[in-house]
mmCIF file of C-alpha atoms in Angstrom:
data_model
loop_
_atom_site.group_PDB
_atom_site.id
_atom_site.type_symbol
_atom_site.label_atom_id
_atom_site.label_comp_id
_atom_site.label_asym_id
_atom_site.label_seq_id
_atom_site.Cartn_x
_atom_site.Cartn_y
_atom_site.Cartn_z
ATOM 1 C CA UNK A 23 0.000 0.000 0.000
ATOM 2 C CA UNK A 24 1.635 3.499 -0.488
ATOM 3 C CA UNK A 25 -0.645 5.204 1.882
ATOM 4 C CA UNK A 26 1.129 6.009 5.302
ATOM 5 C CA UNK A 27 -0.872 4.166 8.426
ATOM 6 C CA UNK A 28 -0.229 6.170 11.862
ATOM 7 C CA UNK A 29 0.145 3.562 14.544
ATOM 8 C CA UNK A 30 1.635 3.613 17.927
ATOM 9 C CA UNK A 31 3.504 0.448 17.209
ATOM 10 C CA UNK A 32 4.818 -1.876 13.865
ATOM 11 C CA UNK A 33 3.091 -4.638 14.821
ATOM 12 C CA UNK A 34 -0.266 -2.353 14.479
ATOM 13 C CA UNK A 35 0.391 -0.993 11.042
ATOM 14 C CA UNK A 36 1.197 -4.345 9.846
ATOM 15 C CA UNK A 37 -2.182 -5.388 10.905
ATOM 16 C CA UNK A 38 -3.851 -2.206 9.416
ATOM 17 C CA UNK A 39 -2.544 -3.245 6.560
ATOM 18 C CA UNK A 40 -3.507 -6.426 6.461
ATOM 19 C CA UNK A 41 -7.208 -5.573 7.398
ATOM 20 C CA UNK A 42 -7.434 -2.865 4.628
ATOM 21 C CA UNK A 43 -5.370 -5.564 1.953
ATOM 22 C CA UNK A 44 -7.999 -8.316 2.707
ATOM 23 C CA UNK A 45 -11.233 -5.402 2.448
ATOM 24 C CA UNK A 46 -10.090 -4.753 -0.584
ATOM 25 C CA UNK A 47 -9.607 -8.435 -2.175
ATOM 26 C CA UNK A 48 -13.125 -8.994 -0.793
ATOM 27 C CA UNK A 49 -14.434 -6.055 -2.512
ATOM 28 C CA UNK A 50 -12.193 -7.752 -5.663
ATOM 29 C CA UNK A 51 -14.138 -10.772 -5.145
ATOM 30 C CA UNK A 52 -17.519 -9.417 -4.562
ATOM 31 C CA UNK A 53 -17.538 -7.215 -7.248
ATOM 32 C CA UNK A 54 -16.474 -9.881 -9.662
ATOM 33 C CA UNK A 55 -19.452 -12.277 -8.201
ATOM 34 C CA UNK A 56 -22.338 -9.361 -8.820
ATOM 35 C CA UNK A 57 -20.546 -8.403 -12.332
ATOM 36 C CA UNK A 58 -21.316 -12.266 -13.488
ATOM 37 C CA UNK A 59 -24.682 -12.760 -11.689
ATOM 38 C CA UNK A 60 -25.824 -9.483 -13.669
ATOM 39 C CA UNK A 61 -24.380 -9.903 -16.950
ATOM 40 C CA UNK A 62 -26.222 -13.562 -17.106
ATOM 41 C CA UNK A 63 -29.718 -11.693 -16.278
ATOM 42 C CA UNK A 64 -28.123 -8.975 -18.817
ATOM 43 C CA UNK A 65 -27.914 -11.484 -21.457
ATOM 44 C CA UNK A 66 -30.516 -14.033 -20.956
ATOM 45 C CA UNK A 67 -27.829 -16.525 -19.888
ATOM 46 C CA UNK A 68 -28.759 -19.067 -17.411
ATOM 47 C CA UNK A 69 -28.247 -16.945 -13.729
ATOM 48 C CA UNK A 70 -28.713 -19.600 -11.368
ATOM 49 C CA UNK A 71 -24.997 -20.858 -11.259
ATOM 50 C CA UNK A 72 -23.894 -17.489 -10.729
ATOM 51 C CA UNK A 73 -26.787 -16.664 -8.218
ATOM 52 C CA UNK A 74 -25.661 -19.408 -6.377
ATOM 53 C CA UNK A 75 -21.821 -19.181 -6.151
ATOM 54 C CA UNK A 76 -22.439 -15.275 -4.554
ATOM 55 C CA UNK A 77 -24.980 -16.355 -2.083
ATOM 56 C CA UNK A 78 -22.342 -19.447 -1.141
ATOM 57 C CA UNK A 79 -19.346 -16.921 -1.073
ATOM 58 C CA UNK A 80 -21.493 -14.104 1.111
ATOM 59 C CA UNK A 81 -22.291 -17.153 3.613
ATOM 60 C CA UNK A 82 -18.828 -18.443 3.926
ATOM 61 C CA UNK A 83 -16.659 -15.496 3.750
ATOM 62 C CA UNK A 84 -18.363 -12.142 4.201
ATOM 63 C CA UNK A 85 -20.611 -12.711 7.133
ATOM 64 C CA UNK A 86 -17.827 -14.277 8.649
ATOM 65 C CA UNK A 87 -15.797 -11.469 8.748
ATOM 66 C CA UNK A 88 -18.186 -8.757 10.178
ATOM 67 C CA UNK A 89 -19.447 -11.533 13.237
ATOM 68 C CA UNK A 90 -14.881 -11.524 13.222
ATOM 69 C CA UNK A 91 -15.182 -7.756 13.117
ATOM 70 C CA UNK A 92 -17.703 -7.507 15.856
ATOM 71 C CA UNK A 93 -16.417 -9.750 17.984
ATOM 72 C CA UNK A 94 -12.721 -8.447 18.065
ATOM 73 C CA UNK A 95 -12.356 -5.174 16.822
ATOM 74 C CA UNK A 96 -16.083 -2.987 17.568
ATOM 75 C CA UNK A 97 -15.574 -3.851 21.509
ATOM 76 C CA UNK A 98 -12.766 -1.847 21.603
ATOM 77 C CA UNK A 99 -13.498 0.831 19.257
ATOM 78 C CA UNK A 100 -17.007 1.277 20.980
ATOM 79 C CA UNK A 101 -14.949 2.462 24.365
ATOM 80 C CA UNK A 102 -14.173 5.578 22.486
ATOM 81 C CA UNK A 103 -16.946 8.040 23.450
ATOM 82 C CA UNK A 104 -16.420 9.631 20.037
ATOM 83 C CA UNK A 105 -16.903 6.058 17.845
ATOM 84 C CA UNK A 106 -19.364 5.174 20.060
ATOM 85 C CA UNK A 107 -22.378 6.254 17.766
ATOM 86 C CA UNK A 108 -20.258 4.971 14.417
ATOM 87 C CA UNK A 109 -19.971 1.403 15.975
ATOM 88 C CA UNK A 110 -23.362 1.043 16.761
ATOM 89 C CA UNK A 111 -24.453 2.455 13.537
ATOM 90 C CA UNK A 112 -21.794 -0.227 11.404
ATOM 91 C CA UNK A 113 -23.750 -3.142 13.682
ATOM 92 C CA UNK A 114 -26.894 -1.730 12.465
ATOM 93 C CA UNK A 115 -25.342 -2.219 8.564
ATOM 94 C CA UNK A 116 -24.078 -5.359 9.498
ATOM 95 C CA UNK A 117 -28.135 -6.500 10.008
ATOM 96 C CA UNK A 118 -28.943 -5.099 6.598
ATOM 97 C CA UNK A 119 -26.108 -6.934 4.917
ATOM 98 C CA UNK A 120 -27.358 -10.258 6.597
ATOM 99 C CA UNK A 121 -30.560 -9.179 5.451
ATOM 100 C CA UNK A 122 -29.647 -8.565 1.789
ATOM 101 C CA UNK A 123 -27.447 -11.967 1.666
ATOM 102 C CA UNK A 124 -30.952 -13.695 2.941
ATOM 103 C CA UNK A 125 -33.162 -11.698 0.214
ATOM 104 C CA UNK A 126 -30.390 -12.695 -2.514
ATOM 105 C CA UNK A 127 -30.332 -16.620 -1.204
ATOM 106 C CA UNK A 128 -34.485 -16.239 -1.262
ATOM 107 C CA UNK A 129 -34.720 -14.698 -4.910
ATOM 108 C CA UNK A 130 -37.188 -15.978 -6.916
ATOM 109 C CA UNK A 131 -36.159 -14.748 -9.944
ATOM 110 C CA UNK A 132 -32.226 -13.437 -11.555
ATOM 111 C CA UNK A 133 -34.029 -9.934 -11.536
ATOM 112 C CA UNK A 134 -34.501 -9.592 -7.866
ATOM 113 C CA UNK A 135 -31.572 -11.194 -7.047
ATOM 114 C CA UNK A 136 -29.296 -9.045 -8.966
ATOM 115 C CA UNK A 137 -31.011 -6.226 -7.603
ATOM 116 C CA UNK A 138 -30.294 -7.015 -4.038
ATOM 117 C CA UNK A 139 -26.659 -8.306 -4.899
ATOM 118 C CA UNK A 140 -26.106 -4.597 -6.394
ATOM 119 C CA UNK A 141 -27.462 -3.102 -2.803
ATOM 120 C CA UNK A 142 -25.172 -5.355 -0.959
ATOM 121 C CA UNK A 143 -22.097 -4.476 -3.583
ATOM 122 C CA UNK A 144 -22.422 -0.941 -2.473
ATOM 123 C CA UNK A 145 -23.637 -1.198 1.493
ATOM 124 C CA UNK A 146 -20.256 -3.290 1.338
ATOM 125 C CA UNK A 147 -18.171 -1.084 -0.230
ATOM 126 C CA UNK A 148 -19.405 1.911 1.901
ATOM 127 C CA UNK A 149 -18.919 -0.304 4.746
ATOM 128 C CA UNK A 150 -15.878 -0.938 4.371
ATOM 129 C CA UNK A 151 -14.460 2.350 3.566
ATOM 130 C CA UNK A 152 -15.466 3.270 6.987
ATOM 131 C CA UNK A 153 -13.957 0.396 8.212
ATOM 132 C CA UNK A 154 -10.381 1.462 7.024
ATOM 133 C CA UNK A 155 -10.596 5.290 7.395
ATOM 134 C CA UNK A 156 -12.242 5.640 10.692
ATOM 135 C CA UNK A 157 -12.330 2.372 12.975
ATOM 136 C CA UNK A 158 -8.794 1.098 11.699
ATOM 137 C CA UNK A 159 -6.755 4.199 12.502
ATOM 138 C CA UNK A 160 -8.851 5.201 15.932
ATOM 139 C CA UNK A 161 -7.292 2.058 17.337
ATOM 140 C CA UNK A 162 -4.305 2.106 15.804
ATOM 141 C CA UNK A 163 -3.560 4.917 17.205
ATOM 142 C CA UNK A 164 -4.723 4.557 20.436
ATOM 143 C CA UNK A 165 -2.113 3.530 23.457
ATOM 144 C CA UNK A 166 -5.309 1.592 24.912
ATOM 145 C CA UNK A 167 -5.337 -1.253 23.152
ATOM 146 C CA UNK A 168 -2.950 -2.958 20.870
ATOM 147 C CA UNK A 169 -4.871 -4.059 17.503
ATOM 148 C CA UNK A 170 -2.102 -6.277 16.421
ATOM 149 C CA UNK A 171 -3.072 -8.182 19.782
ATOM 150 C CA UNK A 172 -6.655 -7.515 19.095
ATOM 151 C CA UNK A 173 -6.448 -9.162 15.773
ATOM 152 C CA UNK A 174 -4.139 -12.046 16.550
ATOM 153 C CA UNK A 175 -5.848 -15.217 15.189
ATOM 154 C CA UNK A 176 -8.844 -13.985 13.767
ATOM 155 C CA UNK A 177 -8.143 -15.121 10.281
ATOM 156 C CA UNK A 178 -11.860 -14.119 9.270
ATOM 157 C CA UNK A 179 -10.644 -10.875 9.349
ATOM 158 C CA UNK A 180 -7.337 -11.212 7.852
ATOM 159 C CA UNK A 181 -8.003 -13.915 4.669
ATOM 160 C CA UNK A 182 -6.572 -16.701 6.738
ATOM 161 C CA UNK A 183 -3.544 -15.185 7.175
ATOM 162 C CA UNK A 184 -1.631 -13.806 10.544
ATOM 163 C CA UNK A 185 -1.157 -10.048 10.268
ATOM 164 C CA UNK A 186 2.692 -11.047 11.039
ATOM 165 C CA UNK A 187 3.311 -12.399 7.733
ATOM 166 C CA UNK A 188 5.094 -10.599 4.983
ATOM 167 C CA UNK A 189 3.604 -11.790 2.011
ATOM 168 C CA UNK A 190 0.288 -13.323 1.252
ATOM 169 C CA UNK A 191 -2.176 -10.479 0.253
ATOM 170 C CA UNK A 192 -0.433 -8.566 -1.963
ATOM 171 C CA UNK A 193 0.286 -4.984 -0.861
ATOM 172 C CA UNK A 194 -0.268 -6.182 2.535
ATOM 173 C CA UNK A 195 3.129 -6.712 3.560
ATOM 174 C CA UNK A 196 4.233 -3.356 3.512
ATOM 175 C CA UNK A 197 3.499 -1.927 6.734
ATOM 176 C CA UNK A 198 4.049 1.586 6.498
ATOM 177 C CA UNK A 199 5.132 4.030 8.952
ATOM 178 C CA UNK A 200 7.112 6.231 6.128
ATOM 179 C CA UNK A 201 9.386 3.460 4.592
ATOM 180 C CA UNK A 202 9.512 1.571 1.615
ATOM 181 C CA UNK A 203 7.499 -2.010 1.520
ATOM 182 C CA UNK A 204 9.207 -5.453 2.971
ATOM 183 C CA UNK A 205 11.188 -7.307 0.466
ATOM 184 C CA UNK A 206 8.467 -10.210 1.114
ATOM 185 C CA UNK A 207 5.869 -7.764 0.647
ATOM 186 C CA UNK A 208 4.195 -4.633 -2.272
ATOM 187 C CA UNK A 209 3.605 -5.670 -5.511
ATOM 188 C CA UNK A 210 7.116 -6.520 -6.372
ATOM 189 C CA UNK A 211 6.481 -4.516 -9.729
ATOM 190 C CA UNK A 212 9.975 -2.893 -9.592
ATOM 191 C CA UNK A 213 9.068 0.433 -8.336
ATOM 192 C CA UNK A 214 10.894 2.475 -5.878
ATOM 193 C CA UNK A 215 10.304 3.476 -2.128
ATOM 194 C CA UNK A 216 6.994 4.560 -2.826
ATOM 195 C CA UNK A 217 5.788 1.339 -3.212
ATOM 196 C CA UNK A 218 2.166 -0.013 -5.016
ATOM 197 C CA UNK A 219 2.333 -1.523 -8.397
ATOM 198 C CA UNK A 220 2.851 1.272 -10.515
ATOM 199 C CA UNK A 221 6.515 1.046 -11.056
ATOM 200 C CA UNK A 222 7.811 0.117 -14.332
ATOM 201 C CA UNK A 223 8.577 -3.589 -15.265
ATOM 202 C CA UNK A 224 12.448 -4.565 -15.351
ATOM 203 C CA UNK A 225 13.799 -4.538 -19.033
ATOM 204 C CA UNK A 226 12.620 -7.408 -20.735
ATOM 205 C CA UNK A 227 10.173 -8.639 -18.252
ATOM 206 C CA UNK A 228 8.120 -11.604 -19.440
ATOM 207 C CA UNK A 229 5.199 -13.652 -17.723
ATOM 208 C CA UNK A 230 6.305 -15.780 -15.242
ATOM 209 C CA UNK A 231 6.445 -19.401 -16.737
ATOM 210 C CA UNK A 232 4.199 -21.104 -15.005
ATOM 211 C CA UNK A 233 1.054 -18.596 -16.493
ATOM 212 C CA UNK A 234 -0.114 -19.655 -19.870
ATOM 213 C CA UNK A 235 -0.339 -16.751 -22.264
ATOM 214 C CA UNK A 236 -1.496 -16.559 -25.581
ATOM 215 C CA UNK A 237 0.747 -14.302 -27.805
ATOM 216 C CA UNK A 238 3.578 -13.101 -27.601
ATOM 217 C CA UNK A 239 4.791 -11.672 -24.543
ATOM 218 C CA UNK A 240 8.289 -9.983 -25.633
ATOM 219 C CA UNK A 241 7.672 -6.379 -25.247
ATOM 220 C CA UNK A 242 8.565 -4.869 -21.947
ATOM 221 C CA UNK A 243 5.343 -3.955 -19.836
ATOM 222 C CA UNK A 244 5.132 -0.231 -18.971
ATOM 223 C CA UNK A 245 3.838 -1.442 -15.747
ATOM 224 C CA UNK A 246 0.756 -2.399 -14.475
ATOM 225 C CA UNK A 247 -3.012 -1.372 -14.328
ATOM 226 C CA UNK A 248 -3.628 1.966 -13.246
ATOM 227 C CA UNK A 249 -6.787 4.131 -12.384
ATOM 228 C CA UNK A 250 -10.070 4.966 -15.313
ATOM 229 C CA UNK A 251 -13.749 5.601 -15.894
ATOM 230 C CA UNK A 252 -16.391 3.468 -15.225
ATOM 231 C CA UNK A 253 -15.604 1.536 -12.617
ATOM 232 C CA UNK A 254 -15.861 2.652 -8.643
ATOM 233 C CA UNK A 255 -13.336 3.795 -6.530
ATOM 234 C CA UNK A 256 -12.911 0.685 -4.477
ATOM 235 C CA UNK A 257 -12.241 -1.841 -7.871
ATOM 236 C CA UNK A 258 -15.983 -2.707 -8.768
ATOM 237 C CA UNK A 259 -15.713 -4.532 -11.997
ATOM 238 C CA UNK A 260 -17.171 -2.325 -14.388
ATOM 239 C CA UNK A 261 -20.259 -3.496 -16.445
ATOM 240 C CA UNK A 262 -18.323 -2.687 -19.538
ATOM 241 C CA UNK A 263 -18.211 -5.047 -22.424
ATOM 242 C CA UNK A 264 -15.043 -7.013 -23.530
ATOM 243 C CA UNK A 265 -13.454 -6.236 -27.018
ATOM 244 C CA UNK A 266 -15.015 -7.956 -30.203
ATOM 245 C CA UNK A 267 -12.874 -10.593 -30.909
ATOM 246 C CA UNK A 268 -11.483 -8.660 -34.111
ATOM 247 C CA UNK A 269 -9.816 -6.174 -32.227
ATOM 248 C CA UNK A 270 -7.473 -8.606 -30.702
ATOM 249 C CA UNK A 271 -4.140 -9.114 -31.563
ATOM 250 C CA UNK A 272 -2.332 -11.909 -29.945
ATOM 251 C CA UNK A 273 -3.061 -13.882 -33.693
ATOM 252 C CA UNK A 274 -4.824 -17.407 -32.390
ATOM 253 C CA UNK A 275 -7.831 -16.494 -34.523
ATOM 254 C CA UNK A 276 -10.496 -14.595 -31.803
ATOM 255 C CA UNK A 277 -11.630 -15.516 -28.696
ATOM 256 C CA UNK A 278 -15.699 -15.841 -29.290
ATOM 257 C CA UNK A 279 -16.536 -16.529 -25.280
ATOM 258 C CA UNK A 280 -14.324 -13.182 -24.243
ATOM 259 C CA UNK A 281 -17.638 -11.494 -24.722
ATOM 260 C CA UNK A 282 -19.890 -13.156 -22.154
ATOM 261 C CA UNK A 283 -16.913 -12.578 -19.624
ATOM 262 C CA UNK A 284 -17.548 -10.206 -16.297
ATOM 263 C CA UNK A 285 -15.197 -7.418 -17.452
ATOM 264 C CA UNK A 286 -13.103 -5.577 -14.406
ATOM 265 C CA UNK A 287 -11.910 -1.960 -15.570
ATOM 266 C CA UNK A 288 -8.789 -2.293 -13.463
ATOM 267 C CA UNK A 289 -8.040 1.958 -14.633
ATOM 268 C CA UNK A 290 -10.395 2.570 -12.285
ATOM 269 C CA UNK A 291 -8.757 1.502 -9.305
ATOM 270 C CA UNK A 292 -6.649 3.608 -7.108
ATOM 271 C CA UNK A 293 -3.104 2.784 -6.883
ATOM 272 C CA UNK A 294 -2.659 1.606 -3.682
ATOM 273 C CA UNK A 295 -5.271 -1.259 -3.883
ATOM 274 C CA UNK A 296 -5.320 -2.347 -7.292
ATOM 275 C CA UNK A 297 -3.594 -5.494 -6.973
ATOM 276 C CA UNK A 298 -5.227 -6.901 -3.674
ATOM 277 C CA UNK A 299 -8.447 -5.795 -5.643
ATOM 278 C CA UNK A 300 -7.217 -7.736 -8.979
ATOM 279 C CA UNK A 301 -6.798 -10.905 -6.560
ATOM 280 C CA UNK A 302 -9.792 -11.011 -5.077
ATOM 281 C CA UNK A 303 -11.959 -10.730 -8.401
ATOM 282 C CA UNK A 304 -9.498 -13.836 -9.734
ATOM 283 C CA UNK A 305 -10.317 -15.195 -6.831
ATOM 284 C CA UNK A 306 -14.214 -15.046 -7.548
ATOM 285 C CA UNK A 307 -13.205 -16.730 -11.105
ATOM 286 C CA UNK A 308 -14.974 -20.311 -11.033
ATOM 287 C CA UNK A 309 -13.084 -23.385 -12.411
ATOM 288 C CA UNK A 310 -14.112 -23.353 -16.243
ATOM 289 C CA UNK A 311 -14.688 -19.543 -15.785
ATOM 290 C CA UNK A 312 -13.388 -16.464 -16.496
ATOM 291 C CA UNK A 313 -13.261 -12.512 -16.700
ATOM 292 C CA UNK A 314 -11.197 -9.709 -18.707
ATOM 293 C CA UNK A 315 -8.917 -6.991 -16.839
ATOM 294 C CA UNK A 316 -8.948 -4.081 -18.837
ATOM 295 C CA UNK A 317 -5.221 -2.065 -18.415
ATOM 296 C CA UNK A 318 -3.660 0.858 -19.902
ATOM 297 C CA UNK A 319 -0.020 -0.882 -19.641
ATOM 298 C CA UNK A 320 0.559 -4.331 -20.481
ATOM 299 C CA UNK A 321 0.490 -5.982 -17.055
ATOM 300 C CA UNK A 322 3.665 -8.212 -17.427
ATOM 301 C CA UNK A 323 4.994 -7.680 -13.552
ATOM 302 C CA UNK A 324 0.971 -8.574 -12.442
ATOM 303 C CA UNK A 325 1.133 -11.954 -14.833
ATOM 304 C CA UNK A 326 3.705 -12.731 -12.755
ATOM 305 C CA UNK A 327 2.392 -12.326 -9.712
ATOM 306 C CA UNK A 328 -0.852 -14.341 -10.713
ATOM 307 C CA UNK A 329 1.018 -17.328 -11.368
ATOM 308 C CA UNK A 330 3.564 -17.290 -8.176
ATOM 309 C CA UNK A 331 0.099 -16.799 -6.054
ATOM 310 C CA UNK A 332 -1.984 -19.650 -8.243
ATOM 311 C CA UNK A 333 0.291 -21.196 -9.910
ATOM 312 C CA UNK A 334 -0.899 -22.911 -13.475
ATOM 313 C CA UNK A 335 -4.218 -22.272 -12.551
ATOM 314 C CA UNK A 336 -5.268 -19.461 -15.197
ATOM 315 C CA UNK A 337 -4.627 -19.336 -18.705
ATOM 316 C CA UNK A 338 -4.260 -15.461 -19.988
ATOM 317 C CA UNK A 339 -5.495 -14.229 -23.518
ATOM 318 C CA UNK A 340 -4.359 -10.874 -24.748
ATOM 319 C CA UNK A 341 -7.472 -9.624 -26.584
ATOM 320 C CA UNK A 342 -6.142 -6.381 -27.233
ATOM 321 C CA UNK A 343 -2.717 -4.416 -27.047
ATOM 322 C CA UNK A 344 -2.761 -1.275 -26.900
ATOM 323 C CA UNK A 345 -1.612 1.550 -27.682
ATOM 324 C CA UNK A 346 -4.538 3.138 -25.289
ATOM 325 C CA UNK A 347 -5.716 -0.248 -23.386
ATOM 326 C CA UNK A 348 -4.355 -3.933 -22.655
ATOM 327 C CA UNK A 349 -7.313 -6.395 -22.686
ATOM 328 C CA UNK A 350 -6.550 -9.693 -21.042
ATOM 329 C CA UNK A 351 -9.036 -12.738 -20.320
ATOM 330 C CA UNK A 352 -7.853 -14.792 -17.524
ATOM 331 C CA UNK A 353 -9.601 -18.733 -17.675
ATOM 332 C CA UNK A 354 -9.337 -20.761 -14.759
#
C-alpha cells in the first residue's frame, strides 16, 4: 500500500494493513461475483450458477468477517466516546447486509436477485471504507489497546492469514510508517520506495512461466493497471463489455466466449489497492470460468504475480494491445 498508516507500534500498522489488503480483495471478489450474476440476467444466460456461487461466497466469507469484526475489533473501538455512535451504527449495517445476503439466497427470480446483490455491492463497499478510514486508525492509534493483539488469530478478518506475515495479500506486507514495503511484501512490480504496483517492469520482463499466455509476450510492460472511468473507486468490476474478438491481436484467430466474460476496468482503481483488488476478483473466477482486466499498460509484472500466487491455474489471452488499453481474459 503506499498510503502512510499512523500507529503507535509496527506490529499495528502491519495489521492495518492487512485488514485494509484483505477489504479490498473482498471487494475484488464481490464485485467480480455481482458483475457475473448481472451480466447472465443482462444477457438471458442461465443466472442460477452465478446466483448461487455469490450467495455461497457471502455465507462463507463475508458474514464471517463482520461476526470476526464484531467480535474483536467494535468492543474496543465502541470504548471511544467519540466512535461510540459509528460502531453502533456499522452493527446496524451489518443486520442489513445479513438481510440482503438472505433476500439474494431467497430470490425468486435473476431480476430480484441481482437487484439485491447490487445493494449489498455498495452497502459493502461503503462499509468498508469506513472500516479502514475511521475504525482502523482510531485504534491504531490509540495507546489503549494494541490491535495487532486484538487481531491475533482472527483469520476471518485477515483472509486466513496472521497479520505477522510478509507476504500473502499482496500490498499487505508493507506496513508503512514512512518506509519503503518489505522485500516479502508490495507488488514486487519494480518500483521504488513509494511502493504499489505502478513502477515500471524490469527490461525485458516476461510472464512468469508457469502462467499460460497466448501471444507473444516480448515487449517490456510499462507497468501495471492503473486508475479509469467506469468503474468505482474501491475496484468494482465495471459493467463494460469485452473487445469484439477482431480487435485482438495476440493472432490465435479470436476468442468468441471473451464477450460473455464479467469485465473488471482495473483503470479505475486507485493505486494503492489495485492489486489486492485484482486478486480477489481472480479469486471469484470459477473453475471453467473467467473474466477480462482491462489495463492501460501491459500488465507483465501482475502476470507474474498471478502465477507465483496460483500457480498454473489461469490461462491469460491478450485480446487487445494497446496503444490506449491492454485487454486480457484470464480462464481458470
Amino acid at each position: 500500500m503506499s498510503s502512510i498508516v499512523l500507529a503507535t507500534s509496527a506490529a499495528d500498522s502491519r495489521a492495518v494493513e492487512a485488514v485494509v489488503a484483505h477489504h479490498t480483495e473482498m471487494n475484488g471478489t464481490l464485485g467480480l461475483l455481482v458483475e457475473a450474476l448481472v451480466q447472465a440476467v443482462e444477457t438471458g444466460a442461465p443466472a442460477g450458477p452465478a446466483h448461487r456461487r455469490l450467495v455461497d461466497w457471502t455465507r462463507s466469507d463475508l458474514l464471517p468477517h463482520a461476526q470476526a469484526e464484531e467480535a474483536a475489533m467494535y468492543p474496543h473501538a465502541h470504548r471511544d466516546e467519540h466512535a461510540r455512535l459509528l460502531v453502533d451504527a456499522m452493527i446496524a449495517e451489518h443486520g442489513v447486509i445479513g438481510a440482503l445476503v438472505d433476500a439474494l439466497d431467497e430470490a425468486a427470480t435473476p431480476v430480484r436477485a441481482a437487484a439485491h446483490a447490487r445493494a449489498l455491492q455498495v452497502l459493502f463497499e461503503t462499509h468498508m471504507t469506513k472500516e479502514n478510514e475511521q475504525i482502523l486508525p482510531l485504534l491504531a492509534l490509540s495507546s489503549d489497546v494494541s490491535l495487532a493483539g486484538v487481531l491475533d488469530g482472527m483469520h476471518e478478518l485477515l483472509g486466513g492469514h496472521s497479520h505477522g506475515e510478509g507476504g500473502g495479500h499482496g500490498d499487505a506486507g508493507a506496513a508503512r510508517t514512512g518506509g519503503a514495503p518489505e522485500a516479502s511484501g508490495g507488488c514486487g512490480c519494480g518500483s521504488g520506495a513509494g511502493g504499489g504496483c505502478g513502477g515500471g517492469a524490469p527490461e525485458g520482463a516476461t510472464a512468469a512461466a508457469g502462467t499460460t499466455v497466448a501471444g507473444s509476450a516480448a515487449e517490456a510492460g510499462a507497468g501495471d493497471a492503473v486508475p479509469a472511468a467506469g468503474g468505482s473507486a474501491a475496484g468494482t468490476p465495471a459493467p463494460a463489455a469485452a473487445p469484439a474478438a477482431e480487435g485482438h491481436s495476440c493472432g490465435c484467430g479470436g476468442h468468441d466466449d471473451a464477450g460473455n466474460l464479467p469485465v473488471l476496468d482495473a483503470r479505475a482503481v486507485p493505486h494503492a489497492i489495485r492489486h489486492a483488488t485484482i486478486f480477489g476478483a481472480l479469486e471469484g473466477v470459477a473453475p471453467g470460468a473467467g473474466m477480462v482486466l482491462l489495463a492501460p499498460h501491459d500488465p507483465l509484472p501482475l502476470l507474474a504475480q498471478v502465477d507465483a500466487r496460483w500457480p498454473g491455474t489461469f490461462t491469460v489471452d491478450y485480446l487487445e494491445r494497446g496503444p490506449e488499453t491492454w485487454a486480457l481474459a484470464f480462464t481458470r
